[in-house]
Short mmCIF file of C-alpha atoms and ligand atoms in Angstrom, two decimals:
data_model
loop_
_atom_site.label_atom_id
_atom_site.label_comp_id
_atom_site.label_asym_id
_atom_site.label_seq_id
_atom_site.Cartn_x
_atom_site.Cartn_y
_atom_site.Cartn_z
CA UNK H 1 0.00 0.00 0.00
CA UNK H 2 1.31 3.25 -0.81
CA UNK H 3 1.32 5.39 2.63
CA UNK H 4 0.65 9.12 2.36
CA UNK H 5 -0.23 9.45 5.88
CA UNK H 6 2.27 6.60 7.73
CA UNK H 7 5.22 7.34 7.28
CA UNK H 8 8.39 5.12 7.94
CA UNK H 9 12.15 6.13 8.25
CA UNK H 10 14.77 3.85 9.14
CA UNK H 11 17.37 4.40 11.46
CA UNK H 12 19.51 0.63 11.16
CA UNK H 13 17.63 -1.80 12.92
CA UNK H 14 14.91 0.68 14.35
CA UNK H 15 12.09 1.89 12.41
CA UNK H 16 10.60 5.49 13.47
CA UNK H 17 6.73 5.13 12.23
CA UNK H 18 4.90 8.69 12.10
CA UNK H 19 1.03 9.50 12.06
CA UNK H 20 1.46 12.45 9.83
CA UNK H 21 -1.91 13.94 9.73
CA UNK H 22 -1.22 16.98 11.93
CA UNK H 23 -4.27 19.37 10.20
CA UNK H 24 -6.47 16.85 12.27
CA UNK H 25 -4.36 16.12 15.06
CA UNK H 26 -3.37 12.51 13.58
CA UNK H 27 -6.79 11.38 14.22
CA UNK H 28 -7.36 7.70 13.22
CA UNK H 29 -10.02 7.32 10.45
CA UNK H 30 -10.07 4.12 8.25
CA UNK H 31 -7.05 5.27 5.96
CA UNK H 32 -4.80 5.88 8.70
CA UNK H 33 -6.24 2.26 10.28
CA UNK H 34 -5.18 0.61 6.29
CA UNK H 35 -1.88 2.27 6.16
CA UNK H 36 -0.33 1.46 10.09
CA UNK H 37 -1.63 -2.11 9.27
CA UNK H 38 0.31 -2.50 6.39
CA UNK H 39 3.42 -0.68 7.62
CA UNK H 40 3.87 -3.04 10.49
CA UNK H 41 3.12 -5.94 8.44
CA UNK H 42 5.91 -5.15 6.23
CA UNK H 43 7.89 -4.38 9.13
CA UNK H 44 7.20 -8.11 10.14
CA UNK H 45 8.66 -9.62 7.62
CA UNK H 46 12.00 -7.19 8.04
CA UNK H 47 14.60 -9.61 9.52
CA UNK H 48 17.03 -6.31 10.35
CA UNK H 49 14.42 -4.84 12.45
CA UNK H 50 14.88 -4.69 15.91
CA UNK H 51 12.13 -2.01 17.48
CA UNK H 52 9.83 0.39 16.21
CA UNK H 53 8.96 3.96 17.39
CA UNK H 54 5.95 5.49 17.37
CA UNK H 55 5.27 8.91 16.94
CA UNK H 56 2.65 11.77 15.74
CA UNK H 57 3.51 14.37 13.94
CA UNK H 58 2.96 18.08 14.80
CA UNK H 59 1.33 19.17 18.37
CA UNK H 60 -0.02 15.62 19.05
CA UNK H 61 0.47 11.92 19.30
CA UNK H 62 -2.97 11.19 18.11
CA UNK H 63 -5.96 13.23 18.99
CA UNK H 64 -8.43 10.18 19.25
CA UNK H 65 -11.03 8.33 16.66
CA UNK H 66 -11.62 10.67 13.47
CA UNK H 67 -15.18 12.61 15.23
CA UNK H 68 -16.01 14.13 11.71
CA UNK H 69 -15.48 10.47 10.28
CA UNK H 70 -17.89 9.00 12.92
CA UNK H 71 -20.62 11.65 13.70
CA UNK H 72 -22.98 9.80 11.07
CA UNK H 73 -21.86 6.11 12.16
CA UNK H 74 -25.02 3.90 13.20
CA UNK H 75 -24.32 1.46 15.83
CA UNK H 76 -23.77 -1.26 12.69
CA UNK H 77 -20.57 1.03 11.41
CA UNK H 78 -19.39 1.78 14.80
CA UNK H 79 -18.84 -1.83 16.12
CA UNK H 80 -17.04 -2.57 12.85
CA UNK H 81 -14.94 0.48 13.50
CA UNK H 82 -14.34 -0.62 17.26
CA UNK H 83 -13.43 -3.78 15.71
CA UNK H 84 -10.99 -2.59 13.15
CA UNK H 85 -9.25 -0.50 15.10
CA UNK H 86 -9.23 -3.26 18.00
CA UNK H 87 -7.33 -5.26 15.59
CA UNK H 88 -4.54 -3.19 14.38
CA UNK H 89 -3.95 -2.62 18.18
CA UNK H 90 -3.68 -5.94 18.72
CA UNK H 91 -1.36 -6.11 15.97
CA UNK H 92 1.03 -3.41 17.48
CA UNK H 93 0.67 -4.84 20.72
CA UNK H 94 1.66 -8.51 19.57
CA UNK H 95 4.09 -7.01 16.94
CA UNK H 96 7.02 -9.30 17.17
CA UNK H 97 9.47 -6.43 18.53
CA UNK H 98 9.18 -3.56 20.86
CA UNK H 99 7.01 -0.96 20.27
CA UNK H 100 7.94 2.10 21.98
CA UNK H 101 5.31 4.99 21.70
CA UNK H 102 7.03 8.42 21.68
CA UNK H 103 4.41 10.73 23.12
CA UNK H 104 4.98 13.62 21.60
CA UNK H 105 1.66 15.84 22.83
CA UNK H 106 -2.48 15.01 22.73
CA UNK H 107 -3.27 11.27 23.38
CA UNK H 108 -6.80 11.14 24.07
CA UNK H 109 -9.55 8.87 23.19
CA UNK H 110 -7.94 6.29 20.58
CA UNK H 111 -4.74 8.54 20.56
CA UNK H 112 -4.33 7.12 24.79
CA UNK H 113 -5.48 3.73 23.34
CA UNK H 114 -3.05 3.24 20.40
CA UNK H 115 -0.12 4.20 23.14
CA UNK H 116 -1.60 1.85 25.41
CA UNK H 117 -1.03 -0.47 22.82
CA UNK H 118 2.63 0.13 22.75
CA UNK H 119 4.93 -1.63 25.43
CA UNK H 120 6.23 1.18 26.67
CA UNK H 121 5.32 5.25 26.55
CA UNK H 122 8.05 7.95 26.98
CA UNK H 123 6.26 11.13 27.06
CA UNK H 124 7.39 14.63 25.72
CA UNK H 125 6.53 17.08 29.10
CA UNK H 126 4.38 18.74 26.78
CA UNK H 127 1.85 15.58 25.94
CA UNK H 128 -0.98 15.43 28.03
CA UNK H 129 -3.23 11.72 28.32
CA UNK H 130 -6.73 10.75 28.67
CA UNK H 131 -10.03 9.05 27.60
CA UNK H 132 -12.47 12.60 27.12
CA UNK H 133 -15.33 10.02 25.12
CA UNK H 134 -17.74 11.00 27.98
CA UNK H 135 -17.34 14.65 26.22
CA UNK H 136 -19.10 13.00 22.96
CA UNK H 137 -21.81 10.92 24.83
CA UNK H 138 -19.70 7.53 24.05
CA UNK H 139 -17.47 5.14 25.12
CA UNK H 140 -13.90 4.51 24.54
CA UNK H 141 -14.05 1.89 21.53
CA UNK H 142 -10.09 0.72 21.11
CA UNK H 143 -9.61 -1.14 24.04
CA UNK H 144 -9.35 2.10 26.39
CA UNK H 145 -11.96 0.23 29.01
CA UNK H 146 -9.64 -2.79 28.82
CA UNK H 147 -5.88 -1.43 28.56
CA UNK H 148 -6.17 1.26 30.62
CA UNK H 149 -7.69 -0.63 33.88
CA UNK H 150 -5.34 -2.91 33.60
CA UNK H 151 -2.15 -0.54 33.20
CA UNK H 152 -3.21 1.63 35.78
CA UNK H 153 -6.03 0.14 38.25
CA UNK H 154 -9.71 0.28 37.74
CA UNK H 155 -10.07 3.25 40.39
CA UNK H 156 -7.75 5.53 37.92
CA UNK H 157 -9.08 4.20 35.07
CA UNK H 158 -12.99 4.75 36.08
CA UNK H 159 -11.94 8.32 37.06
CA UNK H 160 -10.49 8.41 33.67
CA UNK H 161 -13.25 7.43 31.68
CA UNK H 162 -15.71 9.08 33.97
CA UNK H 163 -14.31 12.90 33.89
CA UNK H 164 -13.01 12.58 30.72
CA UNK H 165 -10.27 14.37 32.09
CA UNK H 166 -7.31 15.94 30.45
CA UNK H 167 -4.39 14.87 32.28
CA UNK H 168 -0.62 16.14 32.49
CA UNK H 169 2.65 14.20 31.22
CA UNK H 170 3.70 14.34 35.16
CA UNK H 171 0.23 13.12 36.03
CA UNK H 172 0.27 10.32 33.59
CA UNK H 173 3.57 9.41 35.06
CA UNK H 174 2.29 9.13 38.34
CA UNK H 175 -0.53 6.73 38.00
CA UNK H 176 1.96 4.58 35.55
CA UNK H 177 0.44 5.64 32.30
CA UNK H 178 3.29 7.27 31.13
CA UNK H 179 6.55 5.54 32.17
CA UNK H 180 8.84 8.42 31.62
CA UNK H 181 8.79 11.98 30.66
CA UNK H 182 11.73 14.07 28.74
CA UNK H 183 12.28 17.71 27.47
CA UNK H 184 10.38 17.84 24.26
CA UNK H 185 13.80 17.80 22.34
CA UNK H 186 14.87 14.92 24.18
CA UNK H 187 12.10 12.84 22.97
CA UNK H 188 13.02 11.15 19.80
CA UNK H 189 16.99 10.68 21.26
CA UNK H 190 15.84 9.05 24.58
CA UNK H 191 13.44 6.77 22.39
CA UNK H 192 16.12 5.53 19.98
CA UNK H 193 18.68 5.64 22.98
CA UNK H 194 16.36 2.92 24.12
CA UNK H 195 15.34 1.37 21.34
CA UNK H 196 19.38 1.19 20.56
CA UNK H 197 19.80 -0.33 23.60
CA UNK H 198 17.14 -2.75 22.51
CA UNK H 199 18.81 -3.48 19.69
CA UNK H 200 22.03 -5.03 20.99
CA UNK H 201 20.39 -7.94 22.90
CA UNK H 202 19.11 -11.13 21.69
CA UNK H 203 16.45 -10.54 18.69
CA UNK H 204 14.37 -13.73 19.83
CA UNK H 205 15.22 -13.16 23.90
CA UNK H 206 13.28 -10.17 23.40
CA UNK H 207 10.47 -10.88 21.33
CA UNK H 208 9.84 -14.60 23.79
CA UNK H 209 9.90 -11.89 26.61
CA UNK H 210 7.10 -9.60 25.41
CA UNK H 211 5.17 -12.45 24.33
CA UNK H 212 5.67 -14.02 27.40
CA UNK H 213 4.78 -10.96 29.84
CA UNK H 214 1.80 -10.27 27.17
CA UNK H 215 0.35 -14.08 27.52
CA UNK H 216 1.29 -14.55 31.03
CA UNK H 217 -0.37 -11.14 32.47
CA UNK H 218 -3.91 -12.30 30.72
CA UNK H 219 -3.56 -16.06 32.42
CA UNK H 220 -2.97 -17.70 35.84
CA UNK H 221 0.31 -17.81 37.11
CA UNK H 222 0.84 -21.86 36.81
CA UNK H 223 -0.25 -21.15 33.21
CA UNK H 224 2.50 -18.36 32.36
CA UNK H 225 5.10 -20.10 33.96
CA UNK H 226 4.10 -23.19 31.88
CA UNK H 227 4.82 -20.81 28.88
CA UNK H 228 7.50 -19.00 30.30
CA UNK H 229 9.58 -22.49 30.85
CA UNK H 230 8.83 -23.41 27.02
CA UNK H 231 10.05 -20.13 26.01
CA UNK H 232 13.28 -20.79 27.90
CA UNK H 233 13.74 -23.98 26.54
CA UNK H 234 13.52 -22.37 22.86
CA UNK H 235 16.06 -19.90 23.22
CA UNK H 236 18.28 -23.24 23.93
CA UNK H 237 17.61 -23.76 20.53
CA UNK H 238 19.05 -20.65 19.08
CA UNK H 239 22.63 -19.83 17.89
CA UNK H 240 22.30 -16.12 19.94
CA UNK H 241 22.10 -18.49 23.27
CA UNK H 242 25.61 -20.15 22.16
CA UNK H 243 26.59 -17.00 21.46
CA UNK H 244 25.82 -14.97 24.61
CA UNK H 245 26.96 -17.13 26.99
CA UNK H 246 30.12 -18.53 25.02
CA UNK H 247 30.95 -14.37 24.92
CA UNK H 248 29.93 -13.98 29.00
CA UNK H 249 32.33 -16.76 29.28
CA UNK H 250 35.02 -15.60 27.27
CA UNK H 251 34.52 -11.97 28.70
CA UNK H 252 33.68 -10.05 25.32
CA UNK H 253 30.58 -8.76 24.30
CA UNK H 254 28.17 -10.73 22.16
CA UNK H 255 27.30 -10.03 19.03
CA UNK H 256 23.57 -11.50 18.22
CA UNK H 257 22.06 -12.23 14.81
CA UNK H 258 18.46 -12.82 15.77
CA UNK H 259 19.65 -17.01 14.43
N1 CAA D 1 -11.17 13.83 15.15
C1 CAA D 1 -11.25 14.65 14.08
N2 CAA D 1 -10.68 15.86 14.03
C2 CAA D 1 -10.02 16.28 15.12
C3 CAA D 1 -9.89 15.50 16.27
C4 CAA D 1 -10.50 14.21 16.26
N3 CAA D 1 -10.39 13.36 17.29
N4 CAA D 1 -9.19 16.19 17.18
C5 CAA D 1 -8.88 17.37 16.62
N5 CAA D 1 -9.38 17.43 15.36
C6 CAA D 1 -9.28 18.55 14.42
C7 CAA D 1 -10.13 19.73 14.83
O1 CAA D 1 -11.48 19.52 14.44
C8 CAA D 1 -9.44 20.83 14.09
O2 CAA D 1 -9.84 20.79 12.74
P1 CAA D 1 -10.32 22.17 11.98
O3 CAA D 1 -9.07 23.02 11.97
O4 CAA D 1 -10.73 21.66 10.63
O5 CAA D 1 -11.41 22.74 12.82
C9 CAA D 1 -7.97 20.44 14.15
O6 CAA D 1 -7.95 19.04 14.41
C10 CAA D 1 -7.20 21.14 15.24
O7 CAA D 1 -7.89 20.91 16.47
P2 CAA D 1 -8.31 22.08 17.48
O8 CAA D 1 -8.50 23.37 16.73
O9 CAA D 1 -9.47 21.59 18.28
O10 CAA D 1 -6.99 22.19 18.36
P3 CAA D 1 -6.88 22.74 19.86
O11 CAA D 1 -5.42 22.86 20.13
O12 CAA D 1 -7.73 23.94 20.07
O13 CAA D 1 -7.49 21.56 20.76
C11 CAA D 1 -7.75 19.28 21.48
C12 CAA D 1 -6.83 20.35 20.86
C13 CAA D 1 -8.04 19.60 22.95
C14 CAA D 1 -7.01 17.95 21.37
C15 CAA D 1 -9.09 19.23 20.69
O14 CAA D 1 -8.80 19.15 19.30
C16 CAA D 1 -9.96 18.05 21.04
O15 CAA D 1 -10.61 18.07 22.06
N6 CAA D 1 -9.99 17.04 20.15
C17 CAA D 1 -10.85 15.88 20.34
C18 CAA D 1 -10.31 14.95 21.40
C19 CAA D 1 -11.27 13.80 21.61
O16 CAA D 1 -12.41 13.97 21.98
N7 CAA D 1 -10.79 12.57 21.36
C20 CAA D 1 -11.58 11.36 21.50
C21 CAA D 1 -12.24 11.02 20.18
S1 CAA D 1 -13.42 9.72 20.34
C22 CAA D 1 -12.50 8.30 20.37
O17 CAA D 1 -11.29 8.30 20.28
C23 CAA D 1 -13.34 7.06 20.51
C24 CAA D 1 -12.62 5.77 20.53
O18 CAA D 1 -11.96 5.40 21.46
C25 CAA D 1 -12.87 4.84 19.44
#
């Protein structure tokens, strides 16, 4: 698919993906649904990728669900929307490699839901969080009742969703929303300082640990240990387990290959 509004730049093994739609505050309408879909399924296939960034362009992260898009919707058109945009965030949640969201200003409705997605948020002390649906007389439609009780307690979350409050970077900190806020030019280099980091550690180490902490967080605890001690045991199977320990043996550093 040809993306006008997604765009991707490479930096080596970390992609920097941008919702560049800043005359509506990035808001996520079907096109913008069709294009991050396809630029993280390409990205899937990319065997030099190591994490993804992602960003909004302009004054916010992502302003929520397109409102002009879905003032007409009839309850038929606004499940399917729920459900489309469900899925992509299930796809950048599950993606095989880090996601990092860099919040860069507004991420409200769908905008908070599509960094919730991400598996980490570093915040710009400019970008301010929260679910404001209540303002438009509906719920939050992306997972927001879900993601958000479960990153930051129901009690938070209801007062969230209830107010429809507005909150601040340091706020969002606080309750464990955000997980770290910079100086608004410190953003992108403290995202691909991490992401960098990232990068030098075992390819499939990191992917079995989101996937693990993703399954296991969602099941009992006899369950994701069950899945935790498989994942182990794969990694045995892997060339960057020879490696790492053969180089923590040998006192150099390792150099991984994702084999
Ligand atoms: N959808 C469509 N357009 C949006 C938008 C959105 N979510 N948010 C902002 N825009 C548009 C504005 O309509 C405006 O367009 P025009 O210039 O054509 O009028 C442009 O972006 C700039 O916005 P503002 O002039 O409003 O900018 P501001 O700085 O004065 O205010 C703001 C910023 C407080 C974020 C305000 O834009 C706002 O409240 N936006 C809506 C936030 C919101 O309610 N989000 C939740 C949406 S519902 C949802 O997301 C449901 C779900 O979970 C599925």
């Amino acid at each position: 698919m040809n993306s006008t509004i997604v765009k991707l730049e490479r930096q080596g093994a970390i992609a920097i993906v941008t919702v560049d739609r800043p005359e509506a505050l990035n808001a996520l309408n079907l096109r913008v649904f069709a294009e991050l879909e396809s630029v993280f399924l390409d990205l899937a296939r990319d065997p030099s990728l190591r994490a993804v960034i992602l960003t909004g362009a302009g004054k916010a992260f992502v302003a929520g669900a397109d409102i002009k898009e879905m003032a007409d919707f009839g309850p038929i058109q606004a499940r399917a929307f729920a459900r489309r945009g469900q899925s992509v965030m299930r796809l950048i949640e599950s993606f095989s490699h880090p996601v990092i969201a860099a919040v860069n200003g507004f991420a409200l409705g769908g905008g908070c839901e599509l960094a919730m997605a991400c598996d980490f948020r570093i915040a710009s002390e400019k970008a301010k969080a929260g679910q404001p649906e209540v303002n438009l007389g509906v719920t939050p439609g992306f997972g927001g009742t879900q993601r958000l009780a479960r990153l930051v307690g129901r009690s938070q979350a209801k007062y969230l969703l209830f107010t429809g409050e507005i909150i601040s970077a340091e706020r969002a900190l606080q309750i464990g929303l955000f997980d770290e806020i910079v100086a608004p030019e410190q953003l992108l280099p403290r995202c691909l300082e991490i992401a960098q980091t990232i990068a030098t550690k075992g390819p499939v180490a990191v992917s079995y640990s989101k996937h693990a902490i993703n399954i296991g967080v969602e099941a009992t605890l006899a369950q994701g240990q069950e899945y935790e001690a498989e994942l182990f045991a794969q990694t045995f199977a892997t060339q960057d387990q020879k490696e790492g320990m053969a180089a923590f043996i040998l006192k150099r550093p390792a150099v991984f290959t994702g084999a």
